[in-house]
Every structure is written in structure tokens, then in C-alpha cells.
PDB file of C-alpha atoms in Angstrom:
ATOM      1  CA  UNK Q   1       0.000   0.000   0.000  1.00 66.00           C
ATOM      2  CA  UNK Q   2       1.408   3.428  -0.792  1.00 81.00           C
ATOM      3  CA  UNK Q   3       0.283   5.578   1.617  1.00 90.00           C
ATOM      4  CA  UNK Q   4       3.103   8.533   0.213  1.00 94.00           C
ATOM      5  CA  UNK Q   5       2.415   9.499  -3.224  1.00 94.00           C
ATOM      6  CA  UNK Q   6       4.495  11.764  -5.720  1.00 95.00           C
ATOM      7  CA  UNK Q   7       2.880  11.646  -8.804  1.00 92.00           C
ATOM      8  CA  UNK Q   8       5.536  13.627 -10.847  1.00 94.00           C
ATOM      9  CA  UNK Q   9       8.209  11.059 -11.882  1.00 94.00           C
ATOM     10  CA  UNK Q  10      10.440  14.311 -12.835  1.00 96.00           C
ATOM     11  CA  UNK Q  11      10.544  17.688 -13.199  1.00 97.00           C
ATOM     12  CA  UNK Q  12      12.204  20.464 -15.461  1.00 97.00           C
ATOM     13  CA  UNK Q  13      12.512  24.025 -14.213  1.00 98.00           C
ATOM     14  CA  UNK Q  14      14.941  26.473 -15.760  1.00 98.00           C
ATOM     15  CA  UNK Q  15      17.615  28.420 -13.504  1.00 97.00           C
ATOM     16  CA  UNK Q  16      16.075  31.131 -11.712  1.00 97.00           C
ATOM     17  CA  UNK Q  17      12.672  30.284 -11.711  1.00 98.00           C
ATOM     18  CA  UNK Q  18      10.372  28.342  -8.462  1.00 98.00           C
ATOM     19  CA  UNK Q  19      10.774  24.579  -8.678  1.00 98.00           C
ATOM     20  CA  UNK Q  20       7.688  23.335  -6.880  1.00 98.00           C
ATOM     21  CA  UNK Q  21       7.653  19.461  -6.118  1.00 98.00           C
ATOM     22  CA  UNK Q  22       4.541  17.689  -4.587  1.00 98.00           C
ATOM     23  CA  UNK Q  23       3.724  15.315  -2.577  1.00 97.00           C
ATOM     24  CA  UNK Q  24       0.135  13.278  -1.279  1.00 97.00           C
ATOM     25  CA  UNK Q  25      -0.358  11.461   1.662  1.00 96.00           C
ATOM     26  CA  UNK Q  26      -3.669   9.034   2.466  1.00 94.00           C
ATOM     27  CA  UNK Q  27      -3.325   8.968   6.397  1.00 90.00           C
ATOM     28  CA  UNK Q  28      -4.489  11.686   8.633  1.00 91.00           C
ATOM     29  CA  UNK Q  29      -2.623  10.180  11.419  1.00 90.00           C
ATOM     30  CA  UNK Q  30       0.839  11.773   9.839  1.00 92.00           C
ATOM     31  CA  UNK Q  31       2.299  13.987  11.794  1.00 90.00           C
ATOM     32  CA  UNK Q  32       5.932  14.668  10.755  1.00 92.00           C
ATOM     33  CA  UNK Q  33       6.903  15.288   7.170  1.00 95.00           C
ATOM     34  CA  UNK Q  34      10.323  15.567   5.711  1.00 94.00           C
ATOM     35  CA  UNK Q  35      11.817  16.081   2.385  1.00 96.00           C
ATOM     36  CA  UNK Q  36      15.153  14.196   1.275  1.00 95.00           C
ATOM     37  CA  UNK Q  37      17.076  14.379  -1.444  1.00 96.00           C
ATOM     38  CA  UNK Q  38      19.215  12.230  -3.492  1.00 94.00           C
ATOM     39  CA  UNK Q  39      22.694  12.409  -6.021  1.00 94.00           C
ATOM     40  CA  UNK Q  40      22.922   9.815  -7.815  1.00 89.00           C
ATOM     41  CA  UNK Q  41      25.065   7.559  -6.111  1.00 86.00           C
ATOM     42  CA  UNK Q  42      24.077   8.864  -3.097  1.00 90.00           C
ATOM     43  CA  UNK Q  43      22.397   8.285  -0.420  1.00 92.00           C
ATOM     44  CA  UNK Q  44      19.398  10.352   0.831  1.00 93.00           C
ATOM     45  CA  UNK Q  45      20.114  13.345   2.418  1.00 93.00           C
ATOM     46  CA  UNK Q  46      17.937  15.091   4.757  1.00 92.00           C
ATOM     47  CA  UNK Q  47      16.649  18.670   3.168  1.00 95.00           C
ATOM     48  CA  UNK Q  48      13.592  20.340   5.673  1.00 95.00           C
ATOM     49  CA  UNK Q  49      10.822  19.217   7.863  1.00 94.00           C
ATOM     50  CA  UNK Q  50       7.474  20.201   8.948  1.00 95.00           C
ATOM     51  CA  UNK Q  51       5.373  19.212  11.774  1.00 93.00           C
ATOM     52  CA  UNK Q  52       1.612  18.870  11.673  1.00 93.00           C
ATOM     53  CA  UNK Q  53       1.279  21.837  13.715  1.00 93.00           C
ATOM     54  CA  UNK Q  54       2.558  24.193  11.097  1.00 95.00           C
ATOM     55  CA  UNK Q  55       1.384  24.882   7.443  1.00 96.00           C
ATOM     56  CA  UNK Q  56       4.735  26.202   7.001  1.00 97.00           C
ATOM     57  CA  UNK Q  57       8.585  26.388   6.969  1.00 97.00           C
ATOM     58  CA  UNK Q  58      11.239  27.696   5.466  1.00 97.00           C
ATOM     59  CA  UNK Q  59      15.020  27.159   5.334  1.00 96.00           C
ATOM     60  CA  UNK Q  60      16.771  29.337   2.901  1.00 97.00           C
ATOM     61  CA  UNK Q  61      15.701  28.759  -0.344  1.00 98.00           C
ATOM     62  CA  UNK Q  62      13.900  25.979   0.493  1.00 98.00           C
ATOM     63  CA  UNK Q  63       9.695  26.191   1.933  1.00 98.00           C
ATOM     64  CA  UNK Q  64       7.311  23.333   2.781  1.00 98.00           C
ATOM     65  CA  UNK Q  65       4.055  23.536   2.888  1.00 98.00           C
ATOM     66  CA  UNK Q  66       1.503  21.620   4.657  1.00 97.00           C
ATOM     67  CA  UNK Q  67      -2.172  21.467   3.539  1.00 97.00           C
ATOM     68  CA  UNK Q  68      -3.520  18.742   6.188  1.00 95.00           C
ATOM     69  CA  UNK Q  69      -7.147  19.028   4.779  1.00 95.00           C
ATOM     70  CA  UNK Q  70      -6.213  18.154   1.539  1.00 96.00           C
ATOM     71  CA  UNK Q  71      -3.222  15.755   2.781  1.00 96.00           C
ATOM     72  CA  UNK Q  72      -1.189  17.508   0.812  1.00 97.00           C
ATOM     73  CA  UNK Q  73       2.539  18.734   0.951  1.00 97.00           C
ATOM     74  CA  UNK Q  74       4.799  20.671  -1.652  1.00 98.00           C
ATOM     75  CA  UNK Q  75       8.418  21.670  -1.590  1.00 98.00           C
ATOM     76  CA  UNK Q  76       9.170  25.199  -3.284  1.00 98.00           C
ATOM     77  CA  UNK Q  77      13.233  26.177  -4.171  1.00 98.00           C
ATOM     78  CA  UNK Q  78      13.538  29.410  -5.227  1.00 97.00           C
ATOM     79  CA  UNK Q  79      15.392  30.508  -6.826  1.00 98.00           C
ATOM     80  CA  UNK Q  80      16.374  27.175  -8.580  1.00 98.00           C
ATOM     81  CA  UNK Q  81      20.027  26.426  -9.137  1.00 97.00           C
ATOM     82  CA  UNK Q  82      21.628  23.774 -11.521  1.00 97.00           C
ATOM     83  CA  UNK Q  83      23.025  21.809  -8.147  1.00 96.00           C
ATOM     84  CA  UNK Q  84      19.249  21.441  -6.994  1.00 97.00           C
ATOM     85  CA  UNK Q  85      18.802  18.634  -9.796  1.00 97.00           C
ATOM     86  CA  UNK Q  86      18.576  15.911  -7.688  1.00 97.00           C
ATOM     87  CA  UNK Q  87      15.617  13.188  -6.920  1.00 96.00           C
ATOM     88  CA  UNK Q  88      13.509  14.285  -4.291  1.00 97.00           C
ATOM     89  CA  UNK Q  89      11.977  12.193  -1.943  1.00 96.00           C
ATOM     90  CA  UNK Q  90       8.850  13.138   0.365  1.00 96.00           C
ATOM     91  CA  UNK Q  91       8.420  11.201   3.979  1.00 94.00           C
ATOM     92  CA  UNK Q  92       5.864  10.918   6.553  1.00 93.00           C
ATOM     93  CA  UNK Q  93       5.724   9.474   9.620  1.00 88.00           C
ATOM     94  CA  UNK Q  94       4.293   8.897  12.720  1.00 83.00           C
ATOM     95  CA  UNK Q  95       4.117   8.241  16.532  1.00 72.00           C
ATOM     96  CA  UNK Q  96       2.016   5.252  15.708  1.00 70.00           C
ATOM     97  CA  UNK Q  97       4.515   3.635  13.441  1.00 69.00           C
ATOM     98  CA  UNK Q  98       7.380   3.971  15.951  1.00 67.00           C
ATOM     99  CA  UNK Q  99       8.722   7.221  13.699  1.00 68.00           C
ATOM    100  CA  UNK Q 100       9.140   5.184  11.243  1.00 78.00           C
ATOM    101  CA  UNK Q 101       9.226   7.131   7.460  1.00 85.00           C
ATOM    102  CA  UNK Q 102       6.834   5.924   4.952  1.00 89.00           C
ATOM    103  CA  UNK Q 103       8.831   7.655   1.484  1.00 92.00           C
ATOM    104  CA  UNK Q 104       6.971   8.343  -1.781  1.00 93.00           C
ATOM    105  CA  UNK Q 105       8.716   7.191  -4.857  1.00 92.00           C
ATOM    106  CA  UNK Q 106      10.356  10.996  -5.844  1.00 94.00           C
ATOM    107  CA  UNK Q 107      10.523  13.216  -8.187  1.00 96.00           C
ATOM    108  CA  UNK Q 108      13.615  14.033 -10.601  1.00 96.00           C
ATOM    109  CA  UNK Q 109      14.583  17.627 -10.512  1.00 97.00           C
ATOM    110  CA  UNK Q 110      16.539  18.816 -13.246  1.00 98.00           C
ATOM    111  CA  UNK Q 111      17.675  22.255 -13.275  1.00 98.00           C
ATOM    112  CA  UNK Q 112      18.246  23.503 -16.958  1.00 97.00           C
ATOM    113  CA  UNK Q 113      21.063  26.095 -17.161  1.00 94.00           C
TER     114      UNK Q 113
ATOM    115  CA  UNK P   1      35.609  11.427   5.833  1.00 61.00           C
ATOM    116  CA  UNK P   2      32.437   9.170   4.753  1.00 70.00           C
ATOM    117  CA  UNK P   3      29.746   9.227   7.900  1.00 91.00           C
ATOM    118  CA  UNK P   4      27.638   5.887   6.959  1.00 95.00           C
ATOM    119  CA  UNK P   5      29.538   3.720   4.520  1.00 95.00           C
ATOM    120  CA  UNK P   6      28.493   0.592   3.284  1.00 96.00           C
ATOM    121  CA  UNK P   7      30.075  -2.219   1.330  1.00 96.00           C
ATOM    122  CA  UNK P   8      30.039  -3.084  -1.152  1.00 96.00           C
ATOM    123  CA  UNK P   9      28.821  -1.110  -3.506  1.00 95.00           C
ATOM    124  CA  UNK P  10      27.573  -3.627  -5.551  1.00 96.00           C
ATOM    125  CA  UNK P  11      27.194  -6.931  -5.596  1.00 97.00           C
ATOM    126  CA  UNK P  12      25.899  -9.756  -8.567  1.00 97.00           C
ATOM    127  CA  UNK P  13      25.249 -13.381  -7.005  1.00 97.00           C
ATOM    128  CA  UNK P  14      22.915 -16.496  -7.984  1.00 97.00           C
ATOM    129  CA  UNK P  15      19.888 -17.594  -6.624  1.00 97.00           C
ATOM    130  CA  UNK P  16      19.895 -19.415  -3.463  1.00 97.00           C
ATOM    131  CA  UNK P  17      22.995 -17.720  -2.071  1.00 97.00           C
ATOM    132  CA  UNK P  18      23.319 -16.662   1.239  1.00 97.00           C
ATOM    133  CA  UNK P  19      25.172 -12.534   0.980  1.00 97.00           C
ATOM    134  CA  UNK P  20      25.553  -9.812   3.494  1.00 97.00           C
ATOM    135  CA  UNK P  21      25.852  -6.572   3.182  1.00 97.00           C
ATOM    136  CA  UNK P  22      27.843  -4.446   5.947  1.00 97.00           C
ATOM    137  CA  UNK P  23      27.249  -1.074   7.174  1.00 97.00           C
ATOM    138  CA  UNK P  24      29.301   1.399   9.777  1.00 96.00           C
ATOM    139  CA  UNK P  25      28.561   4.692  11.021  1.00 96.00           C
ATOM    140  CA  UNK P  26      30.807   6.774  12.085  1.00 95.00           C
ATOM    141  CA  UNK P  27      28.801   9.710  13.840  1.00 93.00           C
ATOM    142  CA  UNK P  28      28.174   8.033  17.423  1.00 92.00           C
ATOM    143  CA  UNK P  29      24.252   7.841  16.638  1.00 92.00           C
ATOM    144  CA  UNK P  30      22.792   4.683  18.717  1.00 90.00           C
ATOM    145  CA  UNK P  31      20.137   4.013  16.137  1.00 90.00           C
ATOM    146  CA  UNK P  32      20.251   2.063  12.824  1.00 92.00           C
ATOM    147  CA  UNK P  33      18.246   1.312  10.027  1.00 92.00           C
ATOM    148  CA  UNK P  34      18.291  -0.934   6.876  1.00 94.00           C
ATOM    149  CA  UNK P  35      15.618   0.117   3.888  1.00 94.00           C
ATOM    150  CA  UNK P  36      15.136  -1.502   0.839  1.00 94.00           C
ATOM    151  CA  UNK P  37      14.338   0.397  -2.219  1.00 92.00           C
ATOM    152  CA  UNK P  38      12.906  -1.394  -4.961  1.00 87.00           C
ATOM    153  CA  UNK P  39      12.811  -1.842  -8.767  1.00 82.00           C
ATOM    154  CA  UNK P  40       9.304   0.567  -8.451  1.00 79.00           C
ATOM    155  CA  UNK P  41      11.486   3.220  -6.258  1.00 80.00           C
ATOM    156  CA  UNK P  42       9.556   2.837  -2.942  1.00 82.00           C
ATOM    157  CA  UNK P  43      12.242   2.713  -0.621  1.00 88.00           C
ATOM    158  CA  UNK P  44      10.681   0.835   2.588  1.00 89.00           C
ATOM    159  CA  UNK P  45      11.767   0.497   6.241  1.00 89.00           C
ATOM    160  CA  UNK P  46      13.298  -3.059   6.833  1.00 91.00           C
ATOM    161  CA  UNK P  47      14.781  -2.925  10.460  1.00 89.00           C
ATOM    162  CA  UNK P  48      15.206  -0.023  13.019  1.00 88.00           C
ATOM    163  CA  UNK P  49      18.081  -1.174  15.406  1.00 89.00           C
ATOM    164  CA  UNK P  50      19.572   0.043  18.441  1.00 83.00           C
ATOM    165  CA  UNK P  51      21.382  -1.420  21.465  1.00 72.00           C
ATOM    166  CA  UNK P  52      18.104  -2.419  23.066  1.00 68.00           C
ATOM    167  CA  UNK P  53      15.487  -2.862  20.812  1.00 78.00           C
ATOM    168  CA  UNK P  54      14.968  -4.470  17.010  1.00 82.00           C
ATOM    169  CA  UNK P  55      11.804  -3.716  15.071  1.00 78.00           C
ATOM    170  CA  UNK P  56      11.418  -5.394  12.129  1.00 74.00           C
ATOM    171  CA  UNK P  57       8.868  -4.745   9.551  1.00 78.00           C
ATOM    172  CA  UNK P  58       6.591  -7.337   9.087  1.00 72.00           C
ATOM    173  CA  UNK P  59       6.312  -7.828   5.999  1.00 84.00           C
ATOM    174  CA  UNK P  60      10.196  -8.942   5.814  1.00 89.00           C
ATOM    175  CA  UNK P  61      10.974 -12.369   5.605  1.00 91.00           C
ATOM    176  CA  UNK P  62      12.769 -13.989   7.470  1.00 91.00           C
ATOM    177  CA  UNK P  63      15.999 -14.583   5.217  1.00 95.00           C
ATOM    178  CA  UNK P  64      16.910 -11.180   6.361  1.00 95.00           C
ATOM    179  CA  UNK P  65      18.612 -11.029   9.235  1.00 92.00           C
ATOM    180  CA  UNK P  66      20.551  -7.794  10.866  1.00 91.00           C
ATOM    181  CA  UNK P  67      23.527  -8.308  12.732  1.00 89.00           C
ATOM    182  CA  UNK P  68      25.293  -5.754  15.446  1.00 88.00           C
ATOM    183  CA  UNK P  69      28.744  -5.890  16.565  1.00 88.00           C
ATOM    184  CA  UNK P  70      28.574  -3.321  18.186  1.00 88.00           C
ATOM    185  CA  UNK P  71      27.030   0.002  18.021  1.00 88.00           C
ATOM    186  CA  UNK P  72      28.595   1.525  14.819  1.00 92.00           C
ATOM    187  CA  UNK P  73      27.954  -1.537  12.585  1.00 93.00           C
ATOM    188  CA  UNK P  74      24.710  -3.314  11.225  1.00 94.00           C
ATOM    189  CA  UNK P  75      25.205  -5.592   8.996  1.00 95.00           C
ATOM    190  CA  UNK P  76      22.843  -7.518   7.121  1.00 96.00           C
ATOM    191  CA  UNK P  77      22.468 -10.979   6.080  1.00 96.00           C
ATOM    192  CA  UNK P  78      20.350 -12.408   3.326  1.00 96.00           C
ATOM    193  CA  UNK P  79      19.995 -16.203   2.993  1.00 96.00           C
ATOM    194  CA  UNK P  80      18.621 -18.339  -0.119  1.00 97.00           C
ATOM    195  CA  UNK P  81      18.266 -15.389  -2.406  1.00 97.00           C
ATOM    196  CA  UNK P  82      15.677 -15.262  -4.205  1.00 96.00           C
ATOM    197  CA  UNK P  83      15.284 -13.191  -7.678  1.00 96.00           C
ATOM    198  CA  UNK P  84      12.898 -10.557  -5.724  1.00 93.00           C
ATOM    199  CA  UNK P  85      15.668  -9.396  -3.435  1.00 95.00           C
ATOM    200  CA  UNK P  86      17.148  -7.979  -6.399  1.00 96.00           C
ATOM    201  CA  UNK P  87      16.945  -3.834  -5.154  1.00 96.00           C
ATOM    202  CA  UNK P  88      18.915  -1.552  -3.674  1.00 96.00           C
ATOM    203  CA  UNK P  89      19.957  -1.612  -0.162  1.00 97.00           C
ATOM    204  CA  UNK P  90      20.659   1.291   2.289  1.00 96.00           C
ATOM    205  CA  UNK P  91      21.586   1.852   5.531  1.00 96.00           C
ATOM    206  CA  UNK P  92      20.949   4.705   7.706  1.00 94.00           C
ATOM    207  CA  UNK P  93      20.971   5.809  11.307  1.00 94.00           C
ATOM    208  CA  UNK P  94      20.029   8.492  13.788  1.00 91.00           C
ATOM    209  CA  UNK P  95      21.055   9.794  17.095  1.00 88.00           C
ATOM    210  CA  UNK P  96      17.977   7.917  18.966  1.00 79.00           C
ATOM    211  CA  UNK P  97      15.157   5.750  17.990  1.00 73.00           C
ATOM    212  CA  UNK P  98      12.520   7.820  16.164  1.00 70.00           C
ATOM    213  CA  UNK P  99      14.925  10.746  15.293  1.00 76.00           C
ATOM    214  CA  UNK P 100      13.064  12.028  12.326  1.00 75.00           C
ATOM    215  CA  UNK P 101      16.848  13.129  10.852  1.00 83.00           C
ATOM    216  CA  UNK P 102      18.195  10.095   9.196  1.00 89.00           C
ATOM    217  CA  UNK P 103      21.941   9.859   7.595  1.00 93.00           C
ATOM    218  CA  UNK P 104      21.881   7.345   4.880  1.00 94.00           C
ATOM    219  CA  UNK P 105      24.662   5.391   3.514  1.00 95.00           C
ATOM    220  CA  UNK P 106      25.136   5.351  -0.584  1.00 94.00           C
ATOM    221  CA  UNK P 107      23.188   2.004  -0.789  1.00 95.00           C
ATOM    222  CA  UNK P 108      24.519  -1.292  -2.243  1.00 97.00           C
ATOM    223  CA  UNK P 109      22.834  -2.243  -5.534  1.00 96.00           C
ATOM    224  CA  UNK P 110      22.234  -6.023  -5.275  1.00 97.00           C
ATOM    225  CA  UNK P 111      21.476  -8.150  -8.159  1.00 96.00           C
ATOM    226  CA  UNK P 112      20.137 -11.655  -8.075  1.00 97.00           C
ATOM    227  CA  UNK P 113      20.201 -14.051 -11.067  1.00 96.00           C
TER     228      UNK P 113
END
């Protein structure tokens, strides 16, 4: 069952302009969300976080947002650089599953120069 | 200076094969974790480890096995490979159990034929 969804195998965005990657989640009972990404290679690395609490944060270039009605999360670099192109992965996770991360399958960034 | 390393990097064997993957971290964390991330991308919890406690997703069989040392290593074993362990393989691990901040090794691509 894939209860993290990113329906946007990949992505192109040129330099400059607002990459915005999204993510959909089916339980309610998520409470933690993070963004990864990933060179190839590479392992994930960890990028931002939200909690539940908030319907935003923001860490340089980089914003989440939260829509918990909609179960609904998006990650917004701006402006995009050629060293963003990466895959990005969206997590969730839970008290109830020990805080363990359920991942979506991510989204290929490319950055066009 | 590499903080979660894994080896090796790759690794072709036969069905029925008994393998095993190794895994160090080098950050102090007392947490570990082996995902699998398949052919389909989903990259899925397989064991969260620390000195006291092993949770193992159920839906793992039980071929897999984790092994500890001692804190900075978790390896892991596979026995009788079968064609559908064919993914790839990372570690991670985190300061405590349930740290939502996960460093992940650069995975070990494992092919079964």
C-alpha cells in the first residue's frame, strides 16, 4: 500500500525560476513530514521538515508547505540552481509507526542552465 | 571522511545464495536502520536497530537477518536469495530511535540471477 504518493516522476525548471515538487499522503494520522534528497550515487540526504502543527517552513531557499485538509505537501526552491537537480523524496511518519518514514517514490529535478 | 559507509557497492550473485551486506557509522548515533528500495522506487523500512530494541517490519521475511557488533555496525544478512531481493539496499541511522533526521549510507545495488 502506498500511503506517500508523488505523482511527478520528474521535473524540469529552468535556472532562476520556483521549482515546486509535490507530494500526497492518504493517512491523517501523519504527523511529521520531511523532504530528502538524493545524487545519484548517493544516499538520501535530509533537506527540511514540517510538523503537523505548522502549514509552514522555510530554510533558505527551500519552503514546505503543509495542507492537512487536503493531505497535501509541496516543496518550493527558489530561486532554482543547476546543483538542486537531484531526486527528491517526500516522507511521513508517525508516533504510531514507531517514527518510522513511509517515502513516496520521488521526483527528478533537473535544473536547466 | 564518509559518515555511513556501506560495502560493497555492488554486488551480482545467484539464486539461493546466502550474501551480506555491511554497514558502519561513524557519527556516534545509537540508532540504525536498513531500507530496501525497490525496482518501483519505494524505498521501505526493513529494520530499526539500536542497542536495546529491534523492530522489524513485518512484511520482511525472514531470510533477512541484521547483525550488530557493536554500536557503529549493522550488517545484514540475506539467505537463499531469491530473484525478488534484487533492489537496492541502504543503511541509515540516527542519534535515537525515532529521530526524524536520518543519515543514509550510498546504498549497495544487489542483483540476483
Amino acid at each position: 500500500d502506498q500511503q506517500v504518493k508523488q505523482n511527478s516522476p520528474s521535473l524540469s525548471v529552468q535556472e532562476g525560476r520556483i521549482s515546486i515538487l509535490n507530494c500526497d499522503y492518504t493517512n491523517s494520522m501523519f504527523d511529521y513530514f520531511l523532504w530528502y534528497k538524493k545524487y545519484p550515487a548517493e544516499g538520501p540526504t535530509f533537506l527540511i521538515s514540517i510538523s503537523s502543527i505548522k502549514d509552514k517552513n522555510e530554510d533558505g531557499r527551500f519552503t514546505v508547505f503543509l495542507n492537512k485538509s487536503a493531505k497535501h505537501l509541496s516543496l518550493h526552491i527558489v530561486p532554482s540552481q543547476p546543483g538542486d537537480s537531484a531526486v527528491y523524496f517526500c516522507a511521513a511518519s508517525a508516533a504510531w509507526t514507531g517514527n518510522q518514514f513511509y517515502f513516496g517514490t520521488g521526483t527528478s529535478l533537473t535544473v536547466i542552465p | 571522511d564518509t559518515a555511513v559507509s556501506q560495502t560493497p557497492k555492488y554486488l551480482v550473485t545467484q539464486m539461493g545464495n546466502d550474501k551480506s551486506i555491511k554497514c558502519e557509522q561513524n557519527l556516534g548515533h545509537d540508532t540504525m536502520y536498513w531500507y530496501k528500495q525497490d525496482s518501483k522506487k519505494f524505498l521501505k523500512i526493513m529494520f530499526s536497530y539500536n542497542n536495546k530494541e529491534l523492530i522489524i517490519n513485518e512484511t520482511v521475511p525472514n531470510r533477512f537477518s541484521p547483525k550488530s557488533p557493536d554500536k557503529a555496525h549493522l550488517n545484514l544478512h540475506i539467505n537463499s536469495l531469491e530473484l525478488g531481493d534484487s533492489a537496492v539496499y541502504f543503511c541509515a541511522s540516527s542519534q535515537v530511535l525515532g529521530s526524524y533526521e536520518q543519515y543514509f549510507g550510498p546504498g549497495t545495488r544487489l542483483t540476483v540471477t
